[in-house]
Short mmCIF file of C-alpha atoms and ligand atoms in Angstrom, two decimals:
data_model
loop_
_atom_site.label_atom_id
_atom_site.label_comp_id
_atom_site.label_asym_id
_atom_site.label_seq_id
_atom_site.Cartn_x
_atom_site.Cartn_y
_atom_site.Cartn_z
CA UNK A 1 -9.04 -72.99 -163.86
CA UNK A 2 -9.57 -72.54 -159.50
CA UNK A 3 -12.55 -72.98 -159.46
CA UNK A 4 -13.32 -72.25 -155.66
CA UNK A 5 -9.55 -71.52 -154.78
CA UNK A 6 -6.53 -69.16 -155.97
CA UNK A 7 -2.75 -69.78 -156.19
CA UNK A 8 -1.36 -66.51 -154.65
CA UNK A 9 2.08 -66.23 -157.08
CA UNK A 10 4.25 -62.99 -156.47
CA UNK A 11 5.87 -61.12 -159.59
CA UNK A 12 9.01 -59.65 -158.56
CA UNK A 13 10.21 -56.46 -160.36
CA UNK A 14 12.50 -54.58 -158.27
CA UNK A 15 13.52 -51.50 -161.07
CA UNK A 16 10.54 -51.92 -163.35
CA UNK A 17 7.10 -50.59 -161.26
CA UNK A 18 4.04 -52.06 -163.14
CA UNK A 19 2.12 -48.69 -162.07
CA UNK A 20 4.46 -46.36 -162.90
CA UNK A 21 4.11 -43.84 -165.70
CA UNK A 22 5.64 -45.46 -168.92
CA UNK A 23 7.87 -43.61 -171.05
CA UNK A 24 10.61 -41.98 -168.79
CA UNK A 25 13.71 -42.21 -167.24
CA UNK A 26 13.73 -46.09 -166.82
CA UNK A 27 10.85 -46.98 -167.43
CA UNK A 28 9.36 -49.45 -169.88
CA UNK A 29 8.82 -52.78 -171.85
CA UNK A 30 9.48 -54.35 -168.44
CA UNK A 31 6.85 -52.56 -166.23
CA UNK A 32 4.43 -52.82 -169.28
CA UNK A 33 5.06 -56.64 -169.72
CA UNK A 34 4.62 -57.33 -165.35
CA UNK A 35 1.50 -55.27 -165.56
CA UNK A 36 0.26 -56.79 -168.39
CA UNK A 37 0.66 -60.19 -167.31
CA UNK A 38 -0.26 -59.62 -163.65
CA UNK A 39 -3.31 -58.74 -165.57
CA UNK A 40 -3.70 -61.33 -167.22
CA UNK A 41 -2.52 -64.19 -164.80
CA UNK A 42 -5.33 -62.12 -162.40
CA UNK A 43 -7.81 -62.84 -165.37
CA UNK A 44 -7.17 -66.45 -165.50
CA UNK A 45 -7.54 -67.31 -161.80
CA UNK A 46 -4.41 -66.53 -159.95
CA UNK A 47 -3.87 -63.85 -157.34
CA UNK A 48 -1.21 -61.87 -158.16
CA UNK A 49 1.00 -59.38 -155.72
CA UNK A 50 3.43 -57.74 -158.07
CA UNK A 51 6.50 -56.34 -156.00
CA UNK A 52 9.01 -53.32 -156.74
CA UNK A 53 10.60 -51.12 -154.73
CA UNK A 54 9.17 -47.20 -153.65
CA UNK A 55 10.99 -44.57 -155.36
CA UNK A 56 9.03 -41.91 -154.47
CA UNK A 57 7.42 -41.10 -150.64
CA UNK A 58 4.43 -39.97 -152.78
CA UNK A 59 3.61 -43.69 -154.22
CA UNK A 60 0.93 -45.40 -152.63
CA UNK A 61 2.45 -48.35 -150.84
CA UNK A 62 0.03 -51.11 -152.03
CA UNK A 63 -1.71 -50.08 -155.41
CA UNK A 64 -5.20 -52.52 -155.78
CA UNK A 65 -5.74 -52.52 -159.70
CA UNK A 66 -8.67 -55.14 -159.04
CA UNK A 67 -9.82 -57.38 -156.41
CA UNK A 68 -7.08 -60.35 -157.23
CA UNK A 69 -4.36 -57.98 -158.90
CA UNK A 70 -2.27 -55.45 -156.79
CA UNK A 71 1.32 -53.50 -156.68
CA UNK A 72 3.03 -53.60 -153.60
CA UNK A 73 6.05 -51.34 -153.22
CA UNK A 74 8.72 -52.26 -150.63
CA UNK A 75 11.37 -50.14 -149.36
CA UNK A 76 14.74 -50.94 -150.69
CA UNK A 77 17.25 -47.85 -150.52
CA UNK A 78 16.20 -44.29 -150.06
CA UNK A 79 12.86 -43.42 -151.65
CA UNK A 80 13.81 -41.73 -154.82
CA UNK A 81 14.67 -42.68 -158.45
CA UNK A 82 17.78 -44.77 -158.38
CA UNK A 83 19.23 -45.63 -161.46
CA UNK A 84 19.19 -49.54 -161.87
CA UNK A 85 23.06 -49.98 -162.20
CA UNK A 86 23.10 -48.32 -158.16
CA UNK A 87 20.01 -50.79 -156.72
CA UNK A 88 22.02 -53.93 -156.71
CA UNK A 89 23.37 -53.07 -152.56
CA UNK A 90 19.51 -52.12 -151.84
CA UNK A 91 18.69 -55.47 -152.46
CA UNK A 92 19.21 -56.81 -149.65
CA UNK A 93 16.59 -54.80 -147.41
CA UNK A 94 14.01 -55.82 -150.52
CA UNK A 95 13.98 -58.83 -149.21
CA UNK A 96 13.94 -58.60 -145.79
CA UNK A 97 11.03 -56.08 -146.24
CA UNK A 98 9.46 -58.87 -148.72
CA UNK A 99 9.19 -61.06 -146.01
CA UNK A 100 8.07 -59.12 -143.52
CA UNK A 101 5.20 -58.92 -145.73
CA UNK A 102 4.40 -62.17 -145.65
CA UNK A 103 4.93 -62.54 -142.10
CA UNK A 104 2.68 -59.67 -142.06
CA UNK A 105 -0.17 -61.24 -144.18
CA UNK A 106 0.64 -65.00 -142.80
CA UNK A 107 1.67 -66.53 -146.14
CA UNK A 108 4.25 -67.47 -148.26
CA UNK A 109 4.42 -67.34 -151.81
CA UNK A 110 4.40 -70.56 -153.60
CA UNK A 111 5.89 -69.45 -156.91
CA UNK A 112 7.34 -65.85 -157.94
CA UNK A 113 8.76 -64.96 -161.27
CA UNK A 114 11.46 -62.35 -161.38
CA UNK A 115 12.06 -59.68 -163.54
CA UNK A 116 15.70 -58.80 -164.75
CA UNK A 117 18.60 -59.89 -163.05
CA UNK A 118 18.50 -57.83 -160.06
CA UNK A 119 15.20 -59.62 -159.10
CA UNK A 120 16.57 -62.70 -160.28
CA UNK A 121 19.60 -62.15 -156.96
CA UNK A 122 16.14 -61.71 -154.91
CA UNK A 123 14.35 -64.52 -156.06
CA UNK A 124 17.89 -67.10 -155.58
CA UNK A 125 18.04 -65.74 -152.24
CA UNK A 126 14.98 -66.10 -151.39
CA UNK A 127 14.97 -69.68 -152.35
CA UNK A 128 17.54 -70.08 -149.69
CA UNK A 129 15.17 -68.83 -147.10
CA UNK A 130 11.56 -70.70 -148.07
CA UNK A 131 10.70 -72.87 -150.58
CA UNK A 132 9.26 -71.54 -153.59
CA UNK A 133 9.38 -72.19 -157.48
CA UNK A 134 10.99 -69.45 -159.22
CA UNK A 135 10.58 -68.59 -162.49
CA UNK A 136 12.91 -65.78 -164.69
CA UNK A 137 12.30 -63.44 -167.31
CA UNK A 138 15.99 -61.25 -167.98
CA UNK A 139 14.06 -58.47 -170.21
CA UNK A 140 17.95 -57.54 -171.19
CA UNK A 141 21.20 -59.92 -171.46
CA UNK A 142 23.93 -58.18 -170.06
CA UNK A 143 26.36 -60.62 -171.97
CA UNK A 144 24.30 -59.47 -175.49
CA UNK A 145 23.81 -55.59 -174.03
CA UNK A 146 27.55 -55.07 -172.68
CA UNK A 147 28.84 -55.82 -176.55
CA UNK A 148 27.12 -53.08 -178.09
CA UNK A 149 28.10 -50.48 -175.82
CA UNK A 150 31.30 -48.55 -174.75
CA UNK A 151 30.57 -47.54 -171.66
CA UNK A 152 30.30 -50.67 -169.57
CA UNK A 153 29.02 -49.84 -165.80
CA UNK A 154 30.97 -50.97 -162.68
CA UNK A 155 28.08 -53.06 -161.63
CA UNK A 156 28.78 -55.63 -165.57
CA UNK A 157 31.03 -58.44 -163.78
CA UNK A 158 28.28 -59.02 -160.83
CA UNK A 159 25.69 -59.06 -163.40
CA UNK A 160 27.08 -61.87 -165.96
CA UNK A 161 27.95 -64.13 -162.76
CA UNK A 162 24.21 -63.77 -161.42
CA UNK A 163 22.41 -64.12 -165.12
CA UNK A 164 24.86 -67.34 -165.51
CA UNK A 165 23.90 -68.72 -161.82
CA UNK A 166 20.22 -68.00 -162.24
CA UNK A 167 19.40 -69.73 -165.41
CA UNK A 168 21.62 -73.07 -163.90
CA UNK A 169 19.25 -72.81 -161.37
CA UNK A 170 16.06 -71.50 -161.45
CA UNK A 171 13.04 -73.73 -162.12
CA UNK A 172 12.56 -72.13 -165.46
CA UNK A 173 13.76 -69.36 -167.31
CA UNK A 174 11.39 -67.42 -169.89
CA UNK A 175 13.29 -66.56 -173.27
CA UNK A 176 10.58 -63.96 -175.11
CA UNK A 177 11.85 -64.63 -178.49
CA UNK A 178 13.95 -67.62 -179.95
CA UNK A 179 16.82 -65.22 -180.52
CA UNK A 180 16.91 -64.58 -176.85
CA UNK A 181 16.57 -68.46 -176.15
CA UNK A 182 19.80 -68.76 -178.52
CA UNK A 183 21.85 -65.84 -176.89
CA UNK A 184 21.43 -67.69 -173.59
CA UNK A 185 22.62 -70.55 -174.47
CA UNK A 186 26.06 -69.32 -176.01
CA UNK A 187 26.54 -66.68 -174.27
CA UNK A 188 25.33 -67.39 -170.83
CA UNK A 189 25.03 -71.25 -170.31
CA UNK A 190 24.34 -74.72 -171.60
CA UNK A 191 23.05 -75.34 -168.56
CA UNK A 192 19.18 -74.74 -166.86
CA UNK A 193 15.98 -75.15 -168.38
CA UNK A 194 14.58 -72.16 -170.89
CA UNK A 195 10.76 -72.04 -172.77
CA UNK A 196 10.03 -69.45 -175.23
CA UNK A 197 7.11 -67.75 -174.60
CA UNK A 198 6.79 -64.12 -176.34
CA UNK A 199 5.56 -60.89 -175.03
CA UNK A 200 2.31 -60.11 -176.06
CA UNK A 201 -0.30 -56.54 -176.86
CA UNK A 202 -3.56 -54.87 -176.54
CA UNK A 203 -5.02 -56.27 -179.50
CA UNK A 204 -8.35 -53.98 -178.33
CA UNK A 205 -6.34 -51.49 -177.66
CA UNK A 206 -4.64 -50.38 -180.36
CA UNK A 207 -5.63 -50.98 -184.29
CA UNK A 208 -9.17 -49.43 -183.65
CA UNK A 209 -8.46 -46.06 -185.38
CA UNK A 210 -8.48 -45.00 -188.68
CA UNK A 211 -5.14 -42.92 -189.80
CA UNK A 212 -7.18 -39.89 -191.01
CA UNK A 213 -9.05 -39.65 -187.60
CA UNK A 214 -5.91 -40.35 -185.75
CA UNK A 215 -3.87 -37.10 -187.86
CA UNK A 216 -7.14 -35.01 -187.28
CA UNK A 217 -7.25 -35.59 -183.39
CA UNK A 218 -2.95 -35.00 -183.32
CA UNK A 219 -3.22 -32.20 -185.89
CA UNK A 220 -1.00 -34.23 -188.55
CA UNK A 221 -1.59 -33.06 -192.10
CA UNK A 222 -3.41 -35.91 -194.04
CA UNK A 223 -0.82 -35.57 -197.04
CA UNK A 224 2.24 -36.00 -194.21
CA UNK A 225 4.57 -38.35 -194.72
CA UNK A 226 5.18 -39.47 -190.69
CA UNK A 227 7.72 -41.62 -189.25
CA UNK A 228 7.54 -42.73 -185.68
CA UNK A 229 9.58 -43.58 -183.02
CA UNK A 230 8.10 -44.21 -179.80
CA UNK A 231 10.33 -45.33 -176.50
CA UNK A 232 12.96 -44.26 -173.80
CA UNK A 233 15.48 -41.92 -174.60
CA UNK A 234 18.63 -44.63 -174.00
CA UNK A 235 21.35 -44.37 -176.22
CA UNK A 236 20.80 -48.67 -177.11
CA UNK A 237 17.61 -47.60 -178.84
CA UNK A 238 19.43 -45.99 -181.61
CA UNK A 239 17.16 -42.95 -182.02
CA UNK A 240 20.78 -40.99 -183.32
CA UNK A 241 20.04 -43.67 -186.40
CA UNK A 242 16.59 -42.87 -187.17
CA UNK A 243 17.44 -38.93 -186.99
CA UNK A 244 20.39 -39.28 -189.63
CA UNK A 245 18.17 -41.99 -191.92
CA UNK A 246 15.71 -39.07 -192.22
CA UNK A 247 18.39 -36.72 -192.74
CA UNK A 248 19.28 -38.30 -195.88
CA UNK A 249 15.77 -39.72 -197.29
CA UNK A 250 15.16 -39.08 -200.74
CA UNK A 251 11.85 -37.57 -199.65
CA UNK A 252 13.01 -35.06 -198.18
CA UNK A 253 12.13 -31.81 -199.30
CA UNK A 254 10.06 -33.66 -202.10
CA UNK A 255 7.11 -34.84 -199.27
CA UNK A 256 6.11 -33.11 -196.20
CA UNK A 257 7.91 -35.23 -194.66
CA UNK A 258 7.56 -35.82 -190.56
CA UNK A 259 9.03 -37.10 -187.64
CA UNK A 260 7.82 -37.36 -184.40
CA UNK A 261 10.27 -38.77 -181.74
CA UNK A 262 7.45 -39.73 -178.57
CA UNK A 263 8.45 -40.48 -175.02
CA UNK A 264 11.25 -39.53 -172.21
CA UNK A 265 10.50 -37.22 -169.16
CA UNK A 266 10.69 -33.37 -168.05
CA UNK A 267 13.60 -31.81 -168.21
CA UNK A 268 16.38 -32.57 -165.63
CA UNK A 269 15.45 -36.41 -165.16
CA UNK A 270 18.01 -38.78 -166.06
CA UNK A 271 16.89 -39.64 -169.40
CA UNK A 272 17.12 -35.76 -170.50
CA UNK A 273 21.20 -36.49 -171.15
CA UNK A 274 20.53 -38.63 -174.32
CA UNK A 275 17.01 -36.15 -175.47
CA UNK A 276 18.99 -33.37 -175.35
CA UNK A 277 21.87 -35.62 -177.67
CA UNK A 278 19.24 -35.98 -179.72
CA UNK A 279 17.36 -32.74 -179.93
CA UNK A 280 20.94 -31.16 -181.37
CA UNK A 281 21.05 -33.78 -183.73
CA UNK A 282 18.24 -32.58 -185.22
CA UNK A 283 19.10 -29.04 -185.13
CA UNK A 284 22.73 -29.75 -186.98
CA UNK A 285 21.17 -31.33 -189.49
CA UNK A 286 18.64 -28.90 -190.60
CA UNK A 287 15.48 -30.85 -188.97
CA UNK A 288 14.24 -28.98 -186.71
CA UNK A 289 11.33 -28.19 -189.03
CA UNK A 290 9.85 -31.90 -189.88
CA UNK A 291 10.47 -32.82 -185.96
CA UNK A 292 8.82 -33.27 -182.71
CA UNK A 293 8.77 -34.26 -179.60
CA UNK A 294 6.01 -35.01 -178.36
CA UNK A 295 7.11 -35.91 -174.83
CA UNK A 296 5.78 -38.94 -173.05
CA UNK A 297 2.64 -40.73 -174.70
CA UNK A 298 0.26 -41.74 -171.73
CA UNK A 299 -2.59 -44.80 -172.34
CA UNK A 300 -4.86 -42.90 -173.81
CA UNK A 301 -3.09 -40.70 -176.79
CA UNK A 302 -0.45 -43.38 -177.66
CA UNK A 303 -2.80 -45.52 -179.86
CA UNK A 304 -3.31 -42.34 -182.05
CA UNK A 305 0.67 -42.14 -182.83
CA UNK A 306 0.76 -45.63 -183.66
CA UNK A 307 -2.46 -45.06 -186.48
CA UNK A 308 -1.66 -41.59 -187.43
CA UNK A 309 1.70 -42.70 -188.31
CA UNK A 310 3.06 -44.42 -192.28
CA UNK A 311 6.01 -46.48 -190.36
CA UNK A 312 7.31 -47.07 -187.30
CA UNK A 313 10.89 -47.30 -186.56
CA UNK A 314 12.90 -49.47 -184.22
CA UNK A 315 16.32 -48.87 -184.29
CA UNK A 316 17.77 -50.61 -181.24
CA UNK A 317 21.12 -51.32 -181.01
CA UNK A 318 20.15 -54.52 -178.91
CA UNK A 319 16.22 -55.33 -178.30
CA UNK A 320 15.51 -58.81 -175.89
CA UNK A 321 11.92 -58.35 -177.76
CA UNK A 322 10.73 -54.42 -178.41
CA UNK A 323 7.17 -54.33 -177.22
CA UNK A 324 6.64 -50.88 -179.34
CA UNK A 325 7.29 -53.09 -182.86
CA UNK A 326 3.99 -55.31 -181.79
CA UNK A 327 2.22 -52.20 -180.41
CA UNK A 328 2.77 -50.45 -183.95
CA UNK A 329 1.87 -53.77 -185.99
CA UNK A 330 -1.06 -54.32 -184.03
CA UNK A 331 -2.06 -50.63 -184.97
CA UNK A 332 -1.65 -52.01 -189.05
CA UNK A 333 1.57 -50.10 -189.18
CA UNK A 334 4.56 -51.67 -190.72
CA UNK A 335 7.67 -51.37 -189.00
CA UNK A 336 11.56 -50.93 -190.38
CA UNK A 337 13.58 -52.29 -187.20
CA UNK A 338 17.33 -53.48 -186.73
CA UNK A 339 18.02 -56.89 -187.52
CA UNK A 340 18.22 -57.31 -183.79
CA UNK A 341 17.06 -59.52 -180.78
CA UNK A 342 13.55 -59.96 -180.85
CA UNK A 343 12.85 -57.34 -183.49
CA UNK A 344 14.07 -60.24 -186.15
CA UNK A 345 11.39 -62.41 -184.67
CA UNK A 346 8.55 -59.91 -184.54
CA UNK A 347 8.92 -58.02 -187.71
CA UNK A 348 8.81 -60.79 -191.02
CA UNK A 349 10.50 -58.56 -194.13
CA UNK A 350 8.62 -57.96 -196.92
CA UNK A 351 5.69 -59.03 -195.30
CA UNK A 352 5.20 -57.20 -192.37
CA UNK A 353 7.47 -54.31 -192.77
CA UNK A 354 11.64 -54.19 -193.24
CA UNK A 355 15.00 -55.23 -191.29
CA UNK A 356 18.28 -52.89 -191.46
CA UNK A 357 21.35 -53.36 -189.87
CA UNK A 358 21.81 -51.20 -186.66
CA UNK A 359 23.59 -48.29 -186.62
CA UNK A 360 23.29 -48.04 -190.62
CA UNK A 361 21.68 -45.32 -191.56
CA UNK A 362 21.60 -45.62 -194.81
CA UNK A 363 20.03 -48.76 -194.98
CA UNK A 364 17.30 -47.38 -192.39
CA UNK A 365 16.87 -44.61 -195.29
CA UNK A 366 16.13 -47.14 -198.02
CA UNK A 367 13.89 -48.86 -196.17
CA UNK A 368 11.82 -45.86 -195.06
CA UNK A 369 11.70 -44.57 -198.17
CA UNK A 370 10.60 -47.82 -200.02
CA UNK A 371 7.55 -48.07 -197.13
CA UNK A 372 6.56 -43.93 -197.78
CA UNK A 373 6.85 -43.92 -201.76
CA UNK A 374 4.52 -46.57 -202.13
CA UNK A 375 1.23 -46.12 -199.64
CA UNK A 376 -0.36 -49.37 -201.41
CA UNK A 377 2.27 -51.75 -200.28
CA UNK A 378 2.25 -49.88 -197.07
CA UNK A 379 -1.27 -51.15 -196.47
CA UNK A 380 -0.42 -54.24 -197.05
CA UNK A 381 2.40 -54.35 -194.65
CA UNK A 382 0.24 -53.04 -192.35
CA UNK A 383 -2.75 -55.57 -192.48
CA UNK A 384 -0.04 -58.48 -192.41
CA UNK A 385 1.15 -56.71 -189.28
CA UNK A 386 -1.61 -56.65 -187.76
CA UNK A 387 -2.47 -60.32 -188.62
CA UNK A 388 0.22 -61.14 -187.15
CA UNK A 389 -0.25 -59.54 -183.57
CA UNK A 390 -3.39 -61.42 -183.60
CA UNK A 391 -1.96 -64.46 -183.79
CA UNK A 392 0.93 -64.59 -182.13
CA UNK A 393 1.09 -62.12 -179.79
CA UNK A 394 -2.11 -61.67 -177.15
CA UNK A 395 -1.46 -61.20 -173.12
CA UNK A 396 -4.04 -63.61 -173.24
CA UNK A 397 -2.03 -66.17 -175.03
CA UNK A 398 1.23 -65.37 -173.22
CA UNK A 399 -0.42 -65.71 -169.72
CA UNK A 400 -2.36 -68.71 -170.61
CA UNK A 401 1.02 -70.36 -171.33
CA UNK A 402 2.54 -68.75 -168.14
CA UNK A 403 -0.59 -70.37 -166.78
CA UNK A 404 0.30 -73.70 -168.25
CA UNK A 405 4.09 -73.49 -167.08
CA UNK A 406 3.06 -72.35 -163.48
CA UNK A 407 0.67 -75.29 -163.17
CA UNK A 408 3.20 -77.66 -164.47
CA UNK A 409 5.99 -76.49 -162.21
CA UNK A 410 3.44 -76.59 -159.54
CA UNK A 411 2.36 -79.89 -159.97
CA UNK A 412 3.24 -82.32 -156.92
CA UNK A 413 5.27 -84.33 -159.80
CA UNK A 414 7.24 -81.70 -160.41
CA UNK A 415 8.19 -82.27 -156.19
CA UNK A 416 6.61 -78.48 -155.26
CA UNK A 417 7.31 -77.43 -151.90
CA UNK A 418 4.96 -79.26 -149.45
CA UNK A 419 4.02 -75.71 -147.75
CA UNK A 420 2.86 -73.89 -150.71
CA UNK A 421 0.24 -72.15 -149.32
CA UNK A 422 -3.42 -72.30 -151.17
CA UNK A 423 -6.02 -69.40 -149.86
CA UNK A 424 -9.64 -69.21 -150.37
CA UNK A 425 -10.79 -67.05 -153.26
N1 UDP B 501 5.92 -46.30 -173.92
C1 UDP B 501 4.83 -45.53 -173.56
N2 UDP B 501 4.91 -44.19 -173.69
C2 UDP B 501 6.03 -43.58 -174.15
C3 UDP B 501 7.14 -44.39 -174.53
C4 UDP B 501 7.05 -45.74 -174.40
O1 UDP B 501 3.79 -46.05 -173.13
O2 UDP B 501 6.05 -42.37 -174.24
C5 UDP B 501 5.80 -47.78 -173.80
C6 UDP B 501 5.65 -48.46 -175.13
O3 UDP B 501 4.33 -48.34 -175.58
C7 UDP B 501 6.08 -49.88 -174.80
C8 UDP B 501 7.14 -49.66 -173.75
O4 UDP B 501 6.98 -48.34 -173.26
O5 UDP B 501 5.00 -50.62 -174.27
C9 UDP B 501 8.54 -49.84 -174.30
O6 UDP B 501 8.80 -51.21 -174.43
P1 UDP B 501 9.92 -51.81 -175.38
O7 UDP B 501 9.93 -53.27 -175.15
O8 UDP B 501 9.71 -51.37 -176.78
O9 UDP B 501 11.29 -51.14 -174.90
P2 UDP B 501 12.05 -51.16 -173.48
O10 UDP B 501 11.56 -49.98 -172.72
O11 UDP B 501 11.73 -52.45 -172.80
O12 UDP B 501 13.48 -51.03 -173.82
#
């Protein structure tokens, strides 16, 4: 699209690092989807800084993934892990630091999209300093999260009043599935400007091995029977609901029946609280036998879980999208998820794998069970799956629309800042 010149844009992701190790303590479908469509955004002619904060002296200060695509990490509180319901009073040295950097570099950034709503606070204040388009993606509601749990942190009443003020006034706010789009708009405001634009997959990545080869390379017997989670250990994910569904499948005992529970960190992290939950779970209900943990799944081995395994299961309490229900499907493995968020967009029943409610595990029995007794229809599932992904679901796709919304917003109609600042490619 620039043919001689590049839009610099920043993507701002305070608590979500796009180089960071996926899989533990915090992190996830947010540093997978910045990376991803820094990527992306990179491919299609912009030059993207993506921004989050060090929490570790060991991190490289400016990661350079490629020549127009780069992770810059900015002090903001002491450099270690800091949990994101304690980052909120760091914010304000992010942004002096952020500028700094562009005093530094002698630019400003034209347009930055922000990453959950602590980067949203960053990207409102800034506004008040420069002018800039901003663009949002929340990742999680706390209005939808803060109903399903018990526990609600001190941090919940400065949240809902900065969600509520950024999508009133933000250029545009990016709802990843139309049941994210609809929770905004009752439970946040009527007000501000939302388009839908999903979260997207590897589509090379994953759905290039064969399930025998993938069982023979992760020593999985071929007659197995394997159910998969894959994701943080968080107690919203509902992983206590998968363990008790397998409990109580009618396969059990009958098949060799498996289930592998893949990601969290090493011992002692902040995750290891809910793992350990889990792990005892298993143990009181006589599973200690049909389960592992495989620990954190890294680039390179996690395409294997998705093939090796007969279903995938999502069992979020509350789920803005769930990247791992695309990754599976994209693998040709169906997926039983909660009727949930995102989840009810991704995953079409009967045709691409099964809804339950959360937190029932009874229901998440039947539908494992209906998937595993009948390996035919599984296939089919699986193809339809993966059809799907195709389709709907690309980083190419979602960044060509970013692309598309950047422009728009960009445009001098659309009365952009006068001092946006274009730089030689
Ligand atoms: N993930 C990973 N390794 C792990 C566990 C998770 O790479 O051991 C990745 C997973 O593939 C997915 C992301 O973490 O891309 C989780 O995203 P999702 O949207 O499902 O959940 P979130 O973390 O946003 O709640």
């Amino acid at each position: 699209m620039f043919q001689n010149d590049r839009y610099r844009i920043a993507l701002i992701s305070v608590d979500g690092d796009p180089a960071a190790e996926i899989g533990q303590e915090e992190a996830g479908g947010q540093n997978v989807y910045v990376r991803q469509v820094g990527y992306a955004l990179a491919e299609q002619g912009w030059q993207v800084d993506m921004f989050t904060r060090r929490s570790s002296l060991e991190q490289a200060a400016i990661v350079q993934h490629n020549s127009n695509c780069r992770t810059i990490r900015l002090k903001a509180g002491p450099a270690e892990f800091i949990g994101r319901d304690n980052l909120f009073e760091h914010l304000p040295e992010f942004i002096t630091h952020f500028q700094q950097f562009q005093q530094q570099q002698g630019f400003c950034y034209s347009l930055i999209h922000t990453n959950y709503w602590l980067s949203s606070w960053v990207g409102m204040e800034l506004k008040k300093l420069q002018p800039l388009v901003q663009v949002h993606t929340y990742h999680s509601l706390g209005a939808v999260k803060y109903r399903s749990i018990s526990d609600v942190p001190l941090i919940a009443t400065q949240r809902l009043a900065v969600e509520k003020a950024c999508l009133e006034t933000v250029d545009r706010v990016v709802a990843t599935s139309p049941q994210e789009q609809k929770d905004m708009r009752i439970l946040v405001s009527s007000k501000g400007q939302i388009e839908m634009i999903p979260c997207g997959t590897d589509t090379d990545k994953f759905g290039k091995i064969e399930r025998s080869d993938a069982r023979e390379k992760l020593g999985i017997a071929q007659d197995a029977k394997m159910v998969l989670y894959v994701g943080r250990f968080d107690r919203r994910k509902g992983i206590e609901t998968l363990v008790r569904a397998v409990a109580k499948s009618s396969l059990r005992g009958e098949a060799n029946l498996q289930l592998v529970i893949g990601g969290g960190s090493r011992p002692g992290q902040s995750d290891g609280i809910e793992r350990d939950r889990i792990a005892s779970i298993v143990a009181e209900l006589g599973l200690e036998d049909c389960t592992t943990f495989p620990g954190r799944l890294n680039e390179a081995i996690l395409p294997f879980y998705y093939a090796a395994a007969d279903v995938c299961v999502v069992p979020s309490h509350y789920e803005p999208f769930g990247l791992v229900a695309i990754e599976a499907m994209a693998s040709q493995t169906p997926v039983v998820a909660s009727n949930v968020g995102g989840l009810q967009f991704t995953v079409v029943p009967e045709v691409t794998g099964l809804l339950a409610p959360p937190k029932d595990e009874v229901a998440f029995a039947a539908a494992i069970d209906s998937i595993l007794a009948n390996p035919t229809w599984r296939d089919q599932l699986g193809k339809a799956a993966q059809q799907r992904t195709e389709i709907a679901f690309s980083w190419y796709s979602v960044a060509s629309r970013l692309t598309q919304l950047y422009t728009h917003l960009l445009a001098p109609a659309a009365s952009v800042p006068q001092s946006r600042t274009r730089i030689a490619a």
